[in-house]
XYZ file of C-alpha atoms in Angstrom:
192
model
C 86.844 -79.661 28.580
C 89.847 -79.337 30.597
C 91.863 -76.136 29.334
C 95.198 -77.636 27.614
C 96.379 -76.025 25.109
C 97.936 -78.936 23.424
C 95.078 -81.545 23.689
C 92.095 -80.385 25.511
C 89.885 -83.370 26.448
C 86.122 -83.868 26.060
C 85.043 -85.045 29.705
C 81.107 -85.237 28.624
C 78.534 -84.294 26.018
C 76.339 -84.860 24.117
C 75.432 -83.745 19.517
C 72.321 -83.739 18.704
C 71.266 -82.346 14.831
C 68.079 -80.758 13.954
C 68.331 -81.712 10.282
C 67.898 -84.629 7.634
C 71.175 -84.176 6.925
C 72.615 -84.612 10.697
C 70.840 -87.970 10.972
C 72.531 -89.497 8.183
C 75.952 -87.850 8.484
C 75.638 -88.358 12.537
C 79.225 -89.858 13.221
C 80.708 -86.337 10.508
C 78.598 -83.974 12.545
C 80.050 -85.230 16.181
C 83.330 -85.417 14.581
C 82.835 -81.624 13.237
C 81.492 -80.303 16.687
C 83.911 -82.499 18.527
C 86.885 -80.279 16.683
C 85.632 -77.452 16.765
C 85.191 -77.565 20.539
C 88.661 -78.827 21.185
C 89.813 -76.148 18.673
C 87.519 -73.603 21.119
C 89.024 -74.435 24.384
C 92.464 -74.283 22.992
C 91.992 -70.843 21.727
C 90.224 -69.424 24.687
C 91.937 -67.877 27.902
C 90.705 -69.237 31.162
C 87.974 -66.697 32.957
C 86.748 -65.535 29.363
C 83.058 -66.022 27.263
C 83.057 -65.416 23.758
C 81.122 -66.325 20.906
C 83.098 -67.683 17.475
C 80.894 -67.771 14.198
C 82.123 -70.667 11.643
C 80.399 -71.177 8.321
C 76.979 -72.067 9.193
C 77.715 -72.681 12.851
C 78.281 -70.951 16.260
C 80.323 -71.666 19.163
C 79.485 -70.263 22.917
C 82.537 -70.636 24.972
C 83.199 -70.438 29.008
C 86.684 -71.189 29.828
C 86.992 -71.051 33.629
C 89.829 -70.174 35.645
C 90.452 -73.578 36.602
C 90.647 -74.712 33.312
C 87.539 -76.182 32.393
C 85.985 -75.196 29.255
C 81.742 -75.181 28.322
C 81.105 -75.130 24.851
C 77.792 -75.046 23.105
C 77.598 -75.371 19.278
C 74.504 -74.420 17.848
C 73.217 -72.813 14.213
C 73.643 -69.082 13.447
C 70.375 -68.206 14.211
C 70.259 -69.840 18.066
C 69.844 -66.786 20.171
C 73.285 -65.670 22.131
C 71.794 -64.846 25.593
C 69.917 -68.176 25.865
C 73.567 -70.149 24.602
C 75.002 -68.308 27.098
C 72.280 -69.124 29.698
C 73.154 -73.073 28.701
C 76.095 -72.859 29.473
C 75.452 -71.102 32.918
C 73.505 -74.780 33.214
C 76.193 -76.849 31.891
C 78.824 -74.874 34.148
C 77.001 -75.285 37.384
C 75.618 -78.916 36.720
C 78.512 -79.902 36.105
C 79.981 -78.327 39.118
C 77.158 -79.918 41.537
C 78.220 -83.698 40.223
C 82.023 -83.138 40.449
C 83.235 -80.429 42.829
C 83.616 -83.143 45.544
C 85.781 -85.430 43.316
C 88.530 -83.357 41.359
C 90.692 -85.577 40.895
C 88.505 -87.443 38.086
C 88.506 -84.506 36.478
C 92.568 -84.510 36.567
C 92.916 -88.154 35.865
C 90.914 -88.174 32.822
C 93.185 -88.758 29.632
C 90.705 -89.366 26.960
C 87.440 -88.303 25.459
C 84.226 -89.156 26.774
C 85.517 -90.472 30.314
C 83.184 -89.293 32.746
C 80.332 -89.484 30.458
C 78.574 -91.817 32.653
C 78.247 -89.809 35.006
C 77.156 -86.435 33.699
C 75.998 -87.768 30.235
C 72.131 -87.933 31.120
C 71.979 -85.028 32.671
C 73.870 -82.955 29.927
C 71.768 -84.463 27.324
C 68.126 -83.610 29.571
C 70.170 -79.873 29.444
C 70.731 -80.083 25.376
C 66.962 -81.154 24.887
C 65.332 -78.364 27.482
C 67.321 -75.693 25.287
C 66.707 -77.018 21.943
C 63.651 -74.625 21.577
C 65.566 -71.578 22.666
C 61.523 -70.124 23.210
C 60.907 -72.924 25.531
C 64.172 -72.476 27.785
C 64.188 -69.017 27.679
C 61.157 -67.061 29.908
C 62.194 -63.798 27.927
C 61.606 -65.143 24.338
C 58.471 -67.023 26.045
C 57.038 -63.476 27.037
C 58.404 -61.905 23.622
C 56.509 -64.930 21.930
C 53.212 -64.276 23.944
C 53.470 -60.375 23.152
C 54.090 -61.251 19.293
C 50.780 -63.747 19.272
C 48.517 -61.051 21.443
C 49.574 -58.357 18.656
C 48.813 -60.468 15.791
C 45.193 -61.436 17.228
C 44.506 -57.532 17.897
C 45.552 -56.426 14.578
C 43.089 -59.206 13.009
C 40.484 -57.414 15.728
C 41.243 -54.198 14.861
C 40.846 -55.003 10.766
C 37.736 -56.683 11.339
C 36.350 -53.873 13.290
C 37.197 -51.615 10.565
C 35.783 -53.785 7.845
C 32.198 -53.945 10.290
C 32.877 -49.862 10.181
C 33.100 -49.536 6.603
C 29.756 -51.726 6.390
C 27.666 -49.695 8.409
C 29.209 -46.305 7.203
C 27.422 -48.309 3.824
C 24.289 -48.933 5.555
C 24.303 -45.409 6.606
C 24.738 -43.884 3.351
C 22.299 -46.131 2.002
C 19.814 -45.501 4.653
C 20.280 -41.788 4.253
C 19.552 -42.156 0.493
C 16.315 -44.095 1.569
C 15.390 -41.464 3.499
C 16.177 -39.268 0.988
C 13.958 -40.953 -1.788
C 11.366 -41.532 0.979
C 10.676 -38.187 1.292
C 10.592 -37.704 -2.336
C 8.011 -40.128 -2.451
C 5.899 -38.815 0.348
C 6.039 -35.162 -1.373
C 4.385 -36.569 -4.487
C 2.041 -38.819 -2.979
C 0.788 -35.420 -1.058
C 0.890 -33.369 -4.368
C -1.321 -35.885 -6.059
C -4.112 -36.033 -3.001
C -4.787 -32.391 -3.616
């Protein structure tokens, strides 16, 4: 999105839901995200990041000191460094396809306009960061730690549960032993 104040355009992008709900209400939820990013780059001074909570939703925001804006909308629970690393994508994607041609970017007075040219790419961008665990090597690593700690606590238990069998074993060993003896004493008393 170009940065103006009054009516920032959308150049390209792309909604995509993750819900029941977002299939059927498809045209409301673009409309929704649609404002909300116009409402984002209106509000946010070129060469600043910030995130914006609203209801159920959050907006990531990179307003550039040229004046383009990169939003990503995503739910609450969408991790802030990996929207953040999306829109380090978006920024310098877009960059690569248009820094030779500015003047697109200039001439474009409604929404959607260069779409067809960045469209694919920004939606291959939206569907590499829909699992934020996927995009993101920290969260893959944090992941991998998470699963190796659950399968060495489940070790660990079953070790002690083998433990607790044989410390049985013992004891009941020891009490064989015990009545063994017993039994050998008498069977000598009774020889004699």
């Amino acid at each position: 999105l170009p940065n103006n104040e009054k009516n920032p355009i959308i150049l390209a992008g792309h909604v995509e839901g993750n819900s029941w709900a977002s299939w059927f209400y498809k045209n409301e939820v673009a409309e929704f995200t649609n404002f909300f990013a116009k409402l984002l780059a209106s509000k946010t001074k070129p060469g600043y990041r910030q995130q914006v909570k609203q209801e159920a939703y959050c907006g990531y925001v990179h307003a550039r000191a040229n004046g383009l804006v990169s939003i990503v909308v995503t739910d609450l629970d969408y991790p802030q460094r990996v929207a953040f690393n999306a829109l380090k994508h978006v920024t310098s994607d877009f960059d690569e396809i248009y820094q030779s041609n500015s003047s697109l970017i200039k001439n474009a007075k409604k929404d959607y306009e260069l779409q067809s040219k960045y469209g694919a790419k920004f939606s291959d961008l939206i569907k590499k960061y829909k699992d934020p665990v996927k995009a993101d090597k920290v969260l893959q690593i944090k992941k991998d730690l998470e699963e190796t700690k659950t399968i060495l606590n489940k070790a660990l238990d079953s070790l002690l549960e083998r433990g607790e069998k044989l410390e049985n074993l013992v004891e009941k060993s020891e009490m064989l032993s015990d009545t063994s003896k017993e039994f050998y004493v008498k069977s000598q008393g009774s020889k004699c």
